[in-house]
Short mmCIF file of C-alpha atoms in Angstrom, two decimals:
data_model
loop_
_atom_site.label_atom_id
_atom_site.label_comp_id
_atom_site.label_asym_id
_atom_site.label_seq_id
_atom_site.Cartn_x
_atom_site.Cartn_y
_atom_site.Cartn_z
CA UNK A 1 -75.80 82.96 172.90
CA UNK A 2 -72.05 82.96 172.40
CA UNK A 3 -70.50 79.72 171.20
CA UNK A 4 -68.42 79.30 174.34
CA UNK A 5 -71.44 79.60 176.63
CA UNK A 6 -73.46 77.37 174.30
CA UNK A 7 -70.90 74.61 174.63
CA UNK A 8 -71.13 74.38 178.41
CA UNK A 9 -74.91 74.27 178.48
CA UNK A 10 -76.67 70.96 178.42
CA UNK A 11 -78.29 70.25 175.06
CA UNK A 12 -78.78 67.48 172.51
CA UNK A 13 -75.31 68.34 171.20
CA UNK A 14 -73.68 67.72 174.56
CA UNK A 15 -71.38 64.72 174.88
CA UNK A 16 -73.09 61.46 175.79
CA UNK A 17 -71.30 61.09 179.14
CA UNK A 18 -72.31 64.60 180.18
CA UNK A 19 -75.97 64.00 179.34
CA UNK A 20 -75.94 60.70 181.25
CA UNK A 21 -74.22 62.31 184.21
CA UNK A 22 -76.87 64.98 184.53
CA UNK A 23 -79.62 62.38 184.13
CA UNK A 24 -78.16 60.45 187.03
CA UNK A 25 -77.82 63.59 189.12
CA UNK A 26 -81.37 64.56 188.32
CA UNK A 27 -82.63 61.12 189.35
CA UNK A 28 -80.71 61.19 192.62
CA UNK A 29 -81.89 64.68 193.47
CA UNK A 30 -85.48 63.80 192.65
CA UNK A 31 -85.34 60.70 194.84
CA UNK A 32 -83.69 62.55 197.69
CA UNK A 33 -86.62 64.92 197.90
CA UNK A 34 -89.70 62.76 197.57
CA UNK A 35 -93.18 64.04 197.93
CA UNK A 36 -95.25 66.54 196.06
CA UNK A 37 -94.91 70.26 195.94
CA UNK A 38 -92.15 72.55 194.83
CA UNK A 39 -88.59 71.67 195.80
CA UNK A 40 -86.16 74.45 196.57
CA UNK A 41 -82.61 73.31 196.08
CA UNK A 42 -79.63 75.42 197.05
CA UNK A 43 -76.43 74.98 195.10
CA UNK A 44 -73.17 76.12 196.55
CA UNK A 45 -69.52 75.19 196.71
CA UNK A 46 -66.48 75.65 198.87
CA UNK A 47 -64.70 78.05 196.60
CA UNK A 48 -64.95 80.00 193.38
CA UNK A 49 -64.33 78.26 190.09
CA UNK A 50 -65.78 74.90 191.12
CA UNK A 51 -68.37 75.04 188.34
CA UNK A 52 -71.29 75.64 190.66
CA UNK A 53 -73.29 77.94 188.36
CA UNK A 54 -72.75 75.71 185.34
CA UNK A 55 -73.90 72.63 187.24
CA UNK A 56 -76.90 74.56 188.61
CA UNK A 57 -77.88 75.71 185.15
CA UNK A 58 -77.42 72.30 183.55
CA UNK A 59 -79.26 70.54 186.32
CA UNK A 60 -82.17 72.93 185.83
CA UNK A 61 -82.09 72.25 182.08
CA UNK A 62 -82.04 68.52 182.78
CA UNK A 63 -85.20 68.78 184.88
CA UNK A 64 -86.79 70.94 182.20
CA UNK A 65 -86.09 68.16 179.69
CA UNK A 66 -88.51 65.91 181.57
CA UNK A 67 -91.15 68.62 181.39
CA UNK A 68 -90.77 69.92 184.91
CA UNK A 69 -91.43 73.58 185.54
CA UNK A 70 -88.04 74.85 186.57
CA UNK A 71 -86.71 78.17 187.79
CA UNK A 72 -83.13 79.04 188.45
CA UNK A 73 -82.42 82.03 190.67
CA UNK A 74 -79.02 83.63 190.78
CA UNK A 75 -78.56 84.43 194.49
CA UNK A 76 -74.90 85.24 194.04
CA UNK A 77 -75.33 88.98 194.14
CA UNK A 78 -71.59 89.55 194.60
CA UNK A 79 -70.33 87.92 191.41
CA UNK A 80 -73.35 86.86 189.36
CA UNK A 81 -72.69 84.56 186.43
CA UNK A 82 -75.96 82.96 185.35
CA UNK A 83 -77.05 85.90 183.17
CA UNK A 84 -73.52 86.19 181.79
CA UNK A 85 -73.47 82.52 180.79
CA UNK A 86 -76.76 83.02 178.97
CA UNK A 87 -75.62 86.30 177.47
CA UNK A 88 -78.51 88.24 178.89
CA UNK A 89 -78.99 91.41 180.90
CA UNK A 90 -78.34 91.22 184.60
CA UNK A 91 -81.07 93.75 185.49
CA UNK A 92 -83.77 93.83 186.53
CA UNK A 93 -83.07 90.99 188.89
CA UNK A 94 -83.41 89.64 192.38
CA UNK A 95 -81.60 92.50 194.10
CA UNK A 96 -83.88 95.04 192.41
CA UNK A 97 -86.90 93.24 193.83
CA UNK A 98 -85.43 92.85 197.29
CA UNK A 99 -84.53 96.53 197.63
CA UNK A 100 -87.98 97.48 196.37
CA UNK A 101 -87.10 99.14 193.06
CA UNK A 102 -89.08 96.48 191.26
CA UNK A 103 -91.92 94.98 193.20
CA UNK A 104 -93.43 92.75 190.54
CA UNK A 105 -92.05 89.22 191.01
CA UNK A 106 -93.10 87.97 187.61
CA UNK A 107 -91.25 90.79 185.84
CA UNK A 108 -87.96 89.43 187.14
CA UNK A 109 -88.47 86.12 185.44
CA UNK A 110 -86.95 85.58 182.00
CA UNK A 111 -88.05 82.62 179.99
CA UNK A 112 -85.33 80.83 178.04
CA UNK A 113 -87.48 78.85 175.64
CA UNK A 114 -84.74 76.78 173.94
CA UNK A 115 -83.59 75.55 177.34
CA UNK A 116 -87.04 75.26 178.86
CA UNK A 117 -86.07 77.02 182.08
CA UNK A 118 -86.97 80.31 183.67
CA UNK A 119 -84.26 82.54 185.08
CA UNK A 120 -84.19 85.21 187.76
CA UNK A 121 -80.87 86.99 187.33
CA UNK A 122 -79.06 88.49 190.30
CA UNK A 123 -79.79 92.10 189.41
CA UNK A 124 -77.59 95.04 190.29
CA UNK A 125 -74.82 94.33 192.74
CA UNK A 126 -76.01 95.66 196.12
CA UNK A 127 -73.75 96.87 198.94
CA UNK A 128 -75.03 94.24 201.39
CA UNK A 129 -76.35 91.08 199.68
CA UNK A 130 -76.53 89.18 202.98
CA UNK A 131 -79.04 91.61 204.41
CA UNK A 132 -81.19 91.33 201.29
CA UNK A 133 -81.23 87.56 201.45
CA UNK A 134 -82.31 87.69 205.09
CA UNK A 135 -85.17 90.06 204.32
CA UNK A 136 -88.92 89.40 204.40
CA UNK A 137 -89.01 90.15 200.71
CA UNK A 138 -86.90 87.08 200.03
CA UNK A 139 -89.22 84.85 202.00
CA UNK A 140 -92.15 86.35 200.16
CA UNK A 141 -90.73 85.89 196.68
CA UNK A 142 -89.77 82.32 197.37
CA UNK A 143 -93.17 81.40 198.74
CA UNK A 144 -94.82 83.02 195.68
CA UNK A 145 -92.59 81.25 193.24
CA UNK A 146 -93.04 77.90 194.94
CA UNK A 147 -96.62 77.92 193.76
CA UNK A 148 -95.55 78.21 190.14
CA UNK A 149 -92.71 75.75 189.81
CA UNK A 150 -91.81 72.13 190.42
CA UNK A 151 -88.16 72.90 191.11
CA UNK A 152 -86.41 76.11 192.09
CA UNK A 153 -82.62 76.08 191.99
CA UNK A 154 -80.83 78.79 193.92
CA UNK A 155 -77.29 79.49 192.87
CA UNK A 156 -75.47 80.74 195.98
CA UNK A 157 -71.97 82.16 196.32
CA UNK A 158 -69.29 79.82 197.75
CA UNK A 159 -69.65 79.42 201.51
CA UNK A 160 -65.95 79.60 202.17
CA UNK A 161 -66.10 83.14 200.72
CA UNK A 162 -69.39 84.37 202.26
CA UNK A 163 -72.13 82.73 204.29
CA UNK A 164 -75.04 83.84 202.12
CA UNK A 165 -75.93 80.24 201.25
CA UNK A 166 -76.47 79.27 204.89
CA UNK A 167 -78.81 82.18 205.57
CA UNK A 168 -81.74 80.67 203.73
CA UNK A 169 -81.31 77.19 205.16
CA UNK A 170 -84.80 77.28 206.68
CA UNK A 171 -86.35 77.94 203.28
CA UNK A 172 -84.25 75.49 201.30
CA UNK A 173 -85.32 71.86 201.03
CA UNK A 174 -81.82 70.66 200.40
CA UNK A 175 -78.32 71.76 199.44
CA UNK A 176 -76.02 70.36 196.81
CA UNK A 177 -72.36 71.00 197.39
CA UNK A 178 -70.25 71.18 194.22
CA UNK A 179 -66.68 69.95 194.49
CA UNK A 180 -64.23 70.19 191.63
CA UNK A 181 -61.71 67.52 190.77
CA UNK A 182 -58.16 68.58 191.54
CA UNK A 183 -59.29 71.99 192.71
CA UNK A 184 -61.55 71.91 195.77
CA UNK A 185 -59.55 71.67 198.96
CA UNK A 186 -60.54 69.30 201.74
CA UNK A 187 -60.04 71.99 204.35
CA UNK A 188 -62.40 74.38 202.57
CA UNK A 189 -65.01 71.66 202.02
CA UNK A 190 -64.86 70.89 205.74
CA UNK A 191 -65.41 74.54 206.60
CA UNK A 192 -68.31 74.69 204.15
CA UNK A 193 -69.98 71.65 205.65
CA UNK A 194 -69.55 72.98 209.17
CA UNK A 195 -71.23 76.23 208.15
CA UNK A 196 -74.15 74.43 206.58
CA UNK A 197 -74.50 71.98 209.44
CA UNK A 198 -74.41 74.79 211.96
CA UNK A 199 -77.25 76.48 210.11
CA UNK A 200 -79.25 73.28 210.28
CA UNK A 201 -79.14 72.99 206.50
CA UNK A 202 -80.21 69.76 204.89
CA UNK A 203 -77.35 68.53 202.75
CA UNK A 204 -78.39 66.26 199.93
CA UNK A 205 -74.85 65.42 198.96
CA UNK A 206 -71.93 66.29 196.75
CA UNK A 207 -71.69 66.79 193.03
CA UNK A 208 -68.22 65.81 191.89
CA UNK A 209 -67.44 68.10 188.97
CA UNK A 210 -64.74 67.79 186.36
CA UNK A 211 -64.02 64.10 186.74
CA UNK A 212 -61.09 63.09 184.53
CA UNK A 213 -62.00 61.08 181.47
CA UNK A 214 -59.92 57.89 181.66
CA UNK A 215 -61.62 56.51 184.74
CA UNK A 216 -65.00 57.50 183.48
CA UNK A 217 -64.51 55.71 180.14
CA UNK A 218 -63.32 52.55 181.89
CA UNK A 219 -66.61 52.30 183.78
CA UNK A 220 -68.56 52.48 180.55
CA UNK A 221 -66.10 50.27 178.66
CA UNK A 222 -68.27 47.17 178.43
CA UNK A 223 -71.14 49.15 177.02
CA UNK A 224 -69.27 50.50 174.03
CA UNK A 225 -67.50 47.20 173.42
CA UNK A 226 -70.82 45.57 172.56
CA UNK A 227 -71.75 48.50 170.39
CA UNK A 228 -68.51 48.17 168.47
CA UNK A 229 -69.26 44.53 167.71
CA UNK A 230 -72.77 45.32 166.63
CA UNK A 231 -71.58 47.82 164.04
CA UNK A 232 -68.87 45.47 162.81
CA UNK A 233 -71.20 42.62 162.04
CA UNK A 234 -74.06 44.61 160.60
CA UNK B 1 -80.77 58.38 203.24
CA UNK B 2 -80.10 62.09 203.30
CA UNK B 3 -81.46 62.78 206.76
CA UNK B 4 -79.84 65.60 208.60
CA UNK B 5 -78.97 65.00 212.22
CA UNK B 6 -77.04 68.17 212.91
CA UNK B 7 -75.05 67.04 215.91
CA UNK B 8 -74.17 63.65 214.57
CA UNK B 9 -73.10 64.93 211.17
CA UNK B 10 -71.05 67.72 212.66
CA UNK B 11 -69.24 65.18 214.75
CA UNK B 12 -68.67 62.97 211.77
CA UNK B 13 -67.36 65.86 209.69
CA UNK B 14 -65.07 66.85 212.55
CA UNK B 15 -63.94 63.29 213.11
CA UNK B 16 -63.32 62.36 209.55
CA UNK B 17 -61.29 65.39 208.76
CA UNK B 18 -59.85 66.81 211.93
CA UNK B 19 -56.92 68.53 210.28
CA UNK B 20 -54.62 65.60 210.83
CA UNK B 21 -51.73 65.15 208.46
CA UNK B 22 -52.62 63.59 205.13
CA UNK B 23 -52.18 59.83 205.15
CA UNK B 24 -49.24 58.75 203.09
CA UNK B 25 -50.35 56.35 200.42
CA UNK B 26 -47.15 55.06 198.87
CA UNK B 27 -48.82 53.78 195.76
CA UNK B 28 -50.56 57.05 195.04
CA UNK B 29 -47.31 58.88 195.77
CA UNK B 30 -45.52 56.67 193.25
CA UNK B 31 -48.29 57.23 190.72
CA UNK B 32 -47.98 60.97 191.30
CA UNK B 33 -44.24 60.78 190.69
CA UNK B 34 -44.81 58.76 187.53
CA UNK B 35 -47.39 61.30 186.31
CA UNK B 36 -44.77 64.02 186.80
CA UNK B 37 -41.90 61.99 185.34
CA UNK B 38 -41.53 64.37 182.42
CA UNK B 39 -40.91 67.39 184.59
CA UNK B 40 -38.51 65.42 186.75
CA UNK B 41 -36.53 64.26 183.72
CA UNK B 42 -36.66 67.71 182.18
CA UNK B 43 -35.20 69.36 185.27
CA UNK B 44 -32.58 66.63 185.47
CA UNK B 45 -31.61 67.19 181.86
CA UNK B 46 -31.56 70.95 182.31
CA UNK B 47 -29.33 70.77 185.35
CA UNK B 48 -27.12 68.24 183.64
CA UNK B 49 -26.82 70.53 180.63
CA UNK B 50 -26.02 73.45 182.92
CA UNK B 51 -23.42 71.40 184.70
CA UNK B 52 -21.90 70.32 181.38
CA UNK B 53 -21.91 73.88 180.10
CA UNK B 54 -20.31 75.21 183.23
CA UNK B 55 -17.68 72.50 183.21
CA UNK B 56 -16.78 73.03 179.58
CA UNK B 57 -16.94 76.82 179.54
CA UNK B 58 -16.02 77.95 183.01
CA UNK B 59 -13.57 75.38 184.31
CA UNK B 60 -10.15 75.27 182.70
CA UNK B 61 -8.91 71.78 181.87
CA UNK B 62 -5.99 70.46 183.90
CA UNK B 63 -3.13 68.13 183.00
CA UNK B 64 -1.05 65.79 185.09
CA UNK B 65 2.55 64.78 184.84
CA UNK B 66 3.97 62.12 187.20
CA UNK B 67 7.31 60.58 188.12
CA UNK B 68 7.81 57.66 190.44
CA UNK B 69 10.73 57.29 192.83
CA UNK B 70 12.11 54.77 195.27
CA UNK B 71 12.99 56.19 198.64
CA UNK B 72 14.84 54.53 201.45
CA UNK B 73 17.10 55.04 204.41
CA UNK B 74 20.29 52.99 204.30
CA UNK B 75 20.30 52.33 208.05
CA UNK B 76 17.09 50.41 207.61
CA UNK B 77 18.40 48.19 204.84
CA UNK B 78 21.33 46.77 206.85
CA UNK B 79 19.80 43.64 208.20
CA UNK B 80 21.05 40.26 209.02
CA UNK B 81 17.79 38.48 208.54
CA UNK B 82 15.47 38.52 205.50
CA UNK B 83 12.08 38.44 207.22
CA UNK B 84 9.78 41.48 206.97
CA UNK B 85 7.97 42.42 210.12
CA UNK B 86 5.05 44.73 210.77
CA UNK B 87 7.46 47.15 212.30
CA UNK B 88 9.38 47.25 209.03
CA UNK B 89 6.23 48.15 207.11
CA UNK B 90 5.28 50.90 209.51
CA UNK B 91 8.81 52.22 209.38
CA UNK B 92 8.80 52.36 205.59
CA UNK B 93 5.40 54.12 205.51
CA UNK B 94 6.66 56.71 207.96
CA UNK B 95 9.73 57.15 205.80
CA UNK B 96 7.59 57.83 202.73
CA UNK B 97 5.56 60.38 204.67
CA UNK B 98 8.73 62.07 205.81
CA UNK B 99 10.09 62.23 202.26
CA UNK B 100 6.75 63.52 201.00
CA UNK B 101 6.97 66.39 203.45
CA UNK B 102 10.52 67.10 202.36
CA UNK B 103 9.65 67.05 198.65
CA UNK B 104 6.81 69.50 199.20
CA UNK B 105 8.94 71.81 201.31
CA UNK B 106 9.48 75.42 200.35
CA UNK B 107 13.14 74.82 199.61
CA UNK B 108 12.60 72.12 197.00
CA UNK B 109 9.49 73.56 195.36
CA UNK B 110 10.86 77.06 194.98
CA UNK B 111 14.18 75.70 193.75
CA UNK B 112 12.36 73.58 191.17
CA UNK B 113 10.28 76.57 190.07
CA UNK B 114 13.36 78.76 189.76
CA UNK B 115 15.07 76.09 187.68
CA UNK B 116 12.43 76.45 184.97
CA UNK B 117 12.01 80.22 185.40
CA UNK B 118 8.53 79.89 186.92
CA UNK B 119 7.35 82.79 189.05
CA UNK B 120 4.77 81.35 191.45
CA UNK B 121 4.32 81.50 195.20
CA UNK B 122 4.99 78.53 197.39
CA UNK B 123 1.29 78.15 198.19
CA UNK B 124 0.43 78.06 194.49
CA UNK B 125 3.10 75.46 193.84
CA UNK B 126 1.99 73.38 196.80
CA UNK B 127 -1.55 73.34 195.47
CA UNK B 128 -0.29 71.72 192.25
CA UNK B 129 1.59 68.83 193.86
CA UNK B 130 0.06 65.46 194.78
CA UNK B 131 2.18 62.75 196.34
CA UNK B 132 0.90 59.22 196.72
CA UNK B 133 2.47 56.01 197.93
CA UNK B 134 2.16 52.58 196.40
CA UNK B 135 0.63 50.53 199.22
CA UNK B 136 3.15 48.45 201.17
CA UNK B 137 6.13 49.74 199.24
CA UNK B 138 8.72 52.50 199.41
CA UNK B 139 7.65 53.83 196.03
CA UNK B 140 6.19 57.29 195.80
CA UNK B 141 4.47 58.98 192.91
CA UNK B 142 4.95 62.70 192.59
CA UNK B 143 2.36 64.39 190.33
CA UNK B 144 2.05 67.96 189.19
CA UNK B 145 -1.41 69.07 188.10
CA UNK B 146 -1.52 72.28 186.09
CA UNK B 147 -3.66 74.05 183.54
CA UNK B 148 -1.03 73.62 180.86
CA UNK B 149 0.59 70.42 179.63
CA UNK B 150 3.99 72.05 179.34
CA UNK B 151 3.86 73.56 182.81
CA UNK B 152 2.84 70.23 184.40
CA UNK B 153 5.61 68.37 182.58
CA UNK B 154 8.41 70.89 183.11
CA UNK B 155 7.68 71.44 186.78
CA UNK B 156 7.42 67.70 187.41
CA UNK B 157 10.76 67.19 185.63
CA UNK B 158 12.33 69.96 187.68
CA UNK B 159 11.17 68.39 190.94
CA UNK B 160 12.46 64.99 189.78
CA UNK B 161 15.88 66.58 189.29
CA UNK B 162 15.93 68.78 192.41
CA UNK B 163 14.31 66.58 195.05
CA UNK B 164 16.81 63.66 195.18
CA UNK B 165 19.69 66.09 195.73
CA UNK B 166 18.03 67.86 198.65
CA UNK B 167 16.64 64.68 200.18
CA UNK B 168 20.08 63.12 200.34
CA UNK B 169 21.46 66.30 201.89
CA UNK B 170 18.71 66.58 204.50
CA UNK B 171 18.32 62.97 205.55
CA UNK B 172 21.63 61.36 206.35
CA UNK B 173 22.12 58.05 204.67
CA UNK B 174 19.00 58.28 202.61
CA UNK B 175 18.47 57.97 198.88
CA UNK B 176 15.82 58.79 196.34
CA UNK B 177 16.06 57.02 192.98
CA UNK B 178 13.85 57.85 190.02
CA UNK B 179 12.02 54.77 188.81
CA UNK B 180 9.88 56.33 186.07
CA UNK B 181 10.72 59.69 184.55
CA UNK B 182 8.12 62.42 184.23
CA UNK B 183 5.53 61.65 181.56
CA UNK B 184 4.21 64.26 179.16
CA UNK B 185 0.42 64.55 179.63
CA UNK B 186 -1.34 63.03 176.66
CA UNK B 187 -4.90 63.88 177.66
CA UNK B 188 -6.86 66.05 180.04
CA UNK B 189 -6.75 65.07 183.69
CA UNK B 190 -9.67 67.12 184.82
CA UNK B 191 -12.39 68.16 185.15
CA UNK B 192 -14.26 64.92 184.52
CA UNK B 193 -17.01 66.26 182.25
CA UNK B 194 -18.99 63.02 182.16
CA UNK B 195 -18.97 62.66 185.93
CA UNK B 196 -19.96 66.28 186.49
CA UNK B 197 -22.75 66.07 183.92
CA UNK B 198 -24.11 62.87 185.48
CA UNK B 199 -23.91 64.50 188.89
CA UNK B 200 -25.82 67.47 187.49
CA UNK B 201 -28.51 65.20 186.07
CA UNK B 202 -28.71 63.26 189.33
CA UNK B 203 -28.94 66.42 191.40
CA UNK B 204 -31.61 67.80 189.06
CA UNK B 205 -33.67 64.64 189.30
CA UNK B 206 -33.42 64.56 193.08
CA UNK B 207 -34.31 68.22 193.36
CA UNK B 208 -37.28 67.82 191.03
CA UNK B 209 -38.46 64.75 192.91
CA UNK B 210 -38.21 66.69 196.16
CA UNK B 211 -40.40 69.48 194.80
CA UNK B 212 -42.87 67.06 193.22
CA UNK B 213 -43.17 65.20 196.53
CA UNK B 214 -43.55 68.49 198.36
CA UNK B 215 -46.37 69.37 196.00
CA UNK B 216 -47.97 65.98 196.68
CA UNK B 217 -47.84 66.39 200.44
CA UNK B 218 -49.13 69.93 200.41
CA UNK B 219 -51.86 69.16 197.87
CA UNK B 220 -55.11 69.39 199.75
CA UNK B 221 -57.40 69.03 196.74
CA UNK B 222 -59.85 66.24 196.02
CA UNK B 223 -58.71 63.62 193.57
CA UNK B 224 -61.70 61.32 193.34
CA UNK B 225 -65.31 61.00 194.45
CA UNK B 226 -64.26 58.03 196.53
CA UNK B 227 -62.01 60.28 198.61
CA UNK B 228 -64.91 62.67 199.14
CA UNK B 229 -67.18 59.88 200.33
CA UNK B 230 -64.48 58.50 202.60
CA UNK B 231 -63.83 61.88 204.15
CA UNK B 232 -67.33 63.22 204.62
CA UNK B 233 -70.59 61.77 205.87
CA UNK B 234 -72.56 62.70 202.75
CA UNK B 235 -72.94 60.83 199.48
CA UNK B 236 -71.80 61.86 196.04
CA UNK B 237 -75.07 62.20 194.19
CA UNK B 238 -73.60 63.16 190.83
CA UNK B 239 -70.36 62.86 188.90
CA UNK B 240 -69.99 65.30 186.04
CA UNK B 241 -67.19 64.52 183.58
CA UNK B 242 -64.65 67.09 182.56
CA UNK B 243 -66.05 68.39 179.31
CA UNK B 244 -62.60 69.30 177.95
CA UNK B 245 -61.11 65.79 178.17
CA UNK B 246 -64.04 63.50 178.76
CA UNK B 247 -67.26 63.79 176.95
CA UNK B 248 -65.91 64.71 173.55
CA UNK B 249 -63.44 61.86 173.22
CA UNK B 250 -65.92 59.30 174.47
CA UNK B 251 -68.47 60.52 172.00
CA UNK B 252 -66.28 59.52 169.07
CA UNK B 253 -66.18 55.97 170.44
CA UNK B 254 -69.94 55.97 170.77
CA UNK B 255 -70.38 56.79 167.10
CA UNK B 256 -68.24 53.91 166.06
CA UNK B 257 -64.81 52.52 166.70
CA UNK B 258 -62.37 54.68 164.75
CA UNK B 259 -65.40 56.11 163.00
CA UNK B 260 -65.80 53.06 160.75
CA UNK B 261 -69.35 52.28 161.78
CA UNK B 262 -72.38 52.52 159.52
CA UNK B 263 -73.88 55.20 161.72
CA UNK B 264 -70.76 57.31 161.43
CA UNK B 265 -70.75 56.90 157.65
CA UNK B 266 -74.40 57.87 157.45
CA UNK B 267 -73.70 60.84 159.66
CA UNK B 268 -70.79 61.96 157.50
CA UNK B 269 -72.91 61.60 154.37
CA UNK B 270 -75.71 63.68 155.80
CA UNK B 271 -73.19 66.33 156.90
CA UNK B 272 -72.02 66.46 153.31
CA UNK B 273 -68.40 65.46 154.08
#
């Protein structure tokens, strides 16, 4: 794994605030989908560059850290990034299965042992990803994989760009919408929400990505003040 | 908590953000201006520097030479009483205006120019002359502003010599007496470099502020999770810090204030530093 990709992935080396943030997100997501059985969570955003894939990957890693069986599926067959972030081959992947060139579901799955998550990359870029996502094959693969995992995260393309994310709304237990500080536009977020609402999608909430540091530190200020004193007097 | 009533939520989304103009929050606008203060000052300084450079390099300095004269009409001075009425003041102001017109006539200006061997058109000469009146008096100040000290002085002197002669010929019973002779310009009259530079800085600052404010008003991007929650009917379930600025710097605090803690020292020792 390249150093740059390694740095963005959640690990024991990640900054404290980042680890805590993902723990909190994990807790909120878990509580928002109570009950037993596999949870299929769709992750999308309003626009490209909002950090959707990174958040999806890190959230999956966070769930894996509490010994949940986690799969992350790259459903962005137009501009796939999950395999790239992990420095692995894109094919065979989801598109190969959906077009029928690879009919064995389990062969698509790559196990990333250090991270504790399983990955289904996007596969070769098809001419019509929307059609593939609407297909019976997609329903079939999801229902098969649901039996094997506690959480399945589906990384969708941004809705403001294409409506792929909304297509599977009936199969998705809930959507997380990633918004990026100082980048995501209100108008695009509104359009995204309208699309999802129109498709009867269940929206769990927003993930606010890229929050600036100063405000974040202030909230945790008291905590490190006591720590400082502890070290001083020891 | 995260229930999905399609109709209700669509209405709420529509209602909360119906494409209305962004609310103007003066405090956040001020904060935005303060955050961009460096660019505003930079543009001000750049424009000021450009203005200074242009003034110094492109605009030729000018010099001023002035004489003062007393003008009057004898018929007005023959009075039996000593009181000064409003009519007298108006009459003297009109007299000064009349003499100003005479002094800046083609006859006098061209004659003055010829006297010093200056080959300039009447319009050019006229553009160099400024005549002012001392308020409430019959004193006029005749100035020549030119790009050379010598030219300003010599032309002013020539007018001081030529004008009284012609004035007395043209206006019967009038007189023009020189009070102060032409002065040789000691320093530059214009352009005012300091004023122009300050104007450049001021214009730069205003222009930069305009563009910064324009950027603020056209900025449609989210600035905080609170804004997101206020605008949309869904909660913010996670806040991920910016890895570039956030997590790393906080981490150094966690390991000990200014890295003086025991843990930090142990860590350094184990890293072999």
